[in-house]
Coordinates of C-alpha atoms in Angstrom, one line a residue:
M1 CA -42.1 12.2 -220.5
R2 CA -43.1 15.2 -222.5
T3 CA -44.1 17.2 -219.4
D4 CA -40.7 16.6 -217.8
S5 CA -38.9 17.9 -220.9
W6 CA -41.1 21.0 -220.9
K7 CA -40.3 21.6 -217.2
T8 CA -36.6 21.1 -217.8
A9 CA -36.6 23.5 -220.7
L10 CA -38.5 26.1 -218.7
A11 CA -36.1 25.8 -215.8
W12 CA -33.1 26.1 -218.1
L13 CA -34.6 29.2 -219.8
L14 CA -35.4 30.9 -216.4
K15 CA -31.9 30.0 -215.0
I16 CA -30.1 31.5 -218.1
S17 CA -32.4 34.5 -218.2
L18 CA -32.0 35.4 -214.5
G19 CA -28.2 34.9 -214.7
A20 CA -28.0 37.1 -217.8
L21 CA -30.0 39.8 -216.1
F22 CA -27.7 39.9 -213.1
A23 CA -24.6 39.8 -215.2
Y24 CA -25.9 42.6 -217.4
A25 CA -26.9 44.7 -214.5
G26 CA -23.5 44.3 -212.9
A27 CA -21.7 45.1 -216.1
M28 CA -23.8 48.3 -216.6
K29 CA -22.9 49.4 -213.1
L30 CA -19.2 49.0 -213.8
V31 CA -19.5 51.5 -216.6
D32 CA -19.7 54.4 -214.1
P33 CA -19.0 53.2 -210.6
S34 CA -18.9 56.7 -209.0
A35 CA -22.5 57.4 -210.3
F36 CA -23.6 54.1 -208.9
A37 CA -22.0 54.9 -205.5
N38 CA -23.9 58.2 -205.5
E39 CA -27.2 56.3 -206.2
I40 CA -26.5 54.0 -203.3
A41 CA -25.8 57.0 -201.0
N42 CA -29.1 58.5 -202.1
Y43 CA -30.9 55.6 -200.5
R44 CA -29.4 56.6 -197.2
L45 CA -29.0 53.0 -196.2
F46 CA -25.2 52.6 -196.6
E47 CA -24.1 56.2 -196.8
A48 CA -20.7 55.8 -195.1
S49 CA -19.9 52.7 -197.1
A50 CA -21.5 53.7 -200.4
P51 CA -18.1 53.9 -202.3
Y52 CA -17.2 50.4 -201.1
V53 CA -20.6 48.9 -201.9
G54 CA -20.5 50.7 -205.2
A55 CA -17.2 49.1 -206.1
M56 CA -18.0 45.6 -204.8
L57 CA -21.7 45.1 -205.8
P58 CA -21.2 45.1 -209.6
G59 CA -18.6 42.3 -209.3
V60 CA -20.8 40.3 -207.0
E61 CA -23.8 40.6 -209.4
I62 CA -21.6 39.5 -212.4
V63 CA -20.3 36.5 -210.5
L64 CA -23.7 35.5 -209.3
G65 CA -25.2 36.0 -212.8
L66 CA -22.5 33.8 -214.4
A67 CA -22.9 31.2 -211.6
L68 CA -26.6 31.1 -212.2
A69 CA -26.3 30.9 -216.0
C70 CA -23.4 28.4 -216.2
A71 CA -23.7 26.1 -213.2
P72 CA -25.0 22.6 -213.9
R73 CA -28.4 21.7 -212.6
R74 CA -28.6 20.4 -209.1
S75 CA -25.0 21.4 -208.2
V76 CA -23.6 23.1 -205.1
W77 CA -22.7 26.1 -207.2
L78 CA -26.2 26.6 -208.5
S79 CA -27.7 26.2 -205.0
G80 CA -25.2 28.7 -203.5
A81 CA -25.7 31.2 -206.3
A82 CA -29.5 30.9 -205.9
I83 CA -29.3 31.5 -202.2
A84 CA -26.9 34.4 -202.6
T85 CA -29.1 35.9 -205.4
A86 CA -32.3 35.6 -203.3
S87 CA -30.5 37.3 -200.3
L88 CA -29.3 40.1 -202.6
C89 CA -32.8 40.6 -203.9
G90 CA -34.0 40.8 -200.3
V91 CA -31.5 43.5 -199.6
F92 CA -32.6 45.4 -202.7
F93 CA -36.2 45.1 -201.6
V94 CA -35.4 46.5 -198.1
A95 CA -33.4 49.3 -199.6
V96 CA -36.3 50.3 -201.9
T97 CA -39.1 50.1 -199.4

């Protein structure tokens, strides 16, 4: 019984932390969207659509962060947010490498 409560607490802490990280990152990008769009263009991955991605991505990160942090355990919202967040991290990885 004690092991299960430890695992549950750790899963809750990780879920809240990752959600807060994504929400914070999105909020910081909203402070100066034009600078963020320039940073995206510097990667030369989405040059033509950098302004659109720069405007859209912070909102997506905030929504995913809130969904990760607030969705109940074992819900469709949490599963969807986890899949979308993993996909977004994959795109970030490809952009950086």
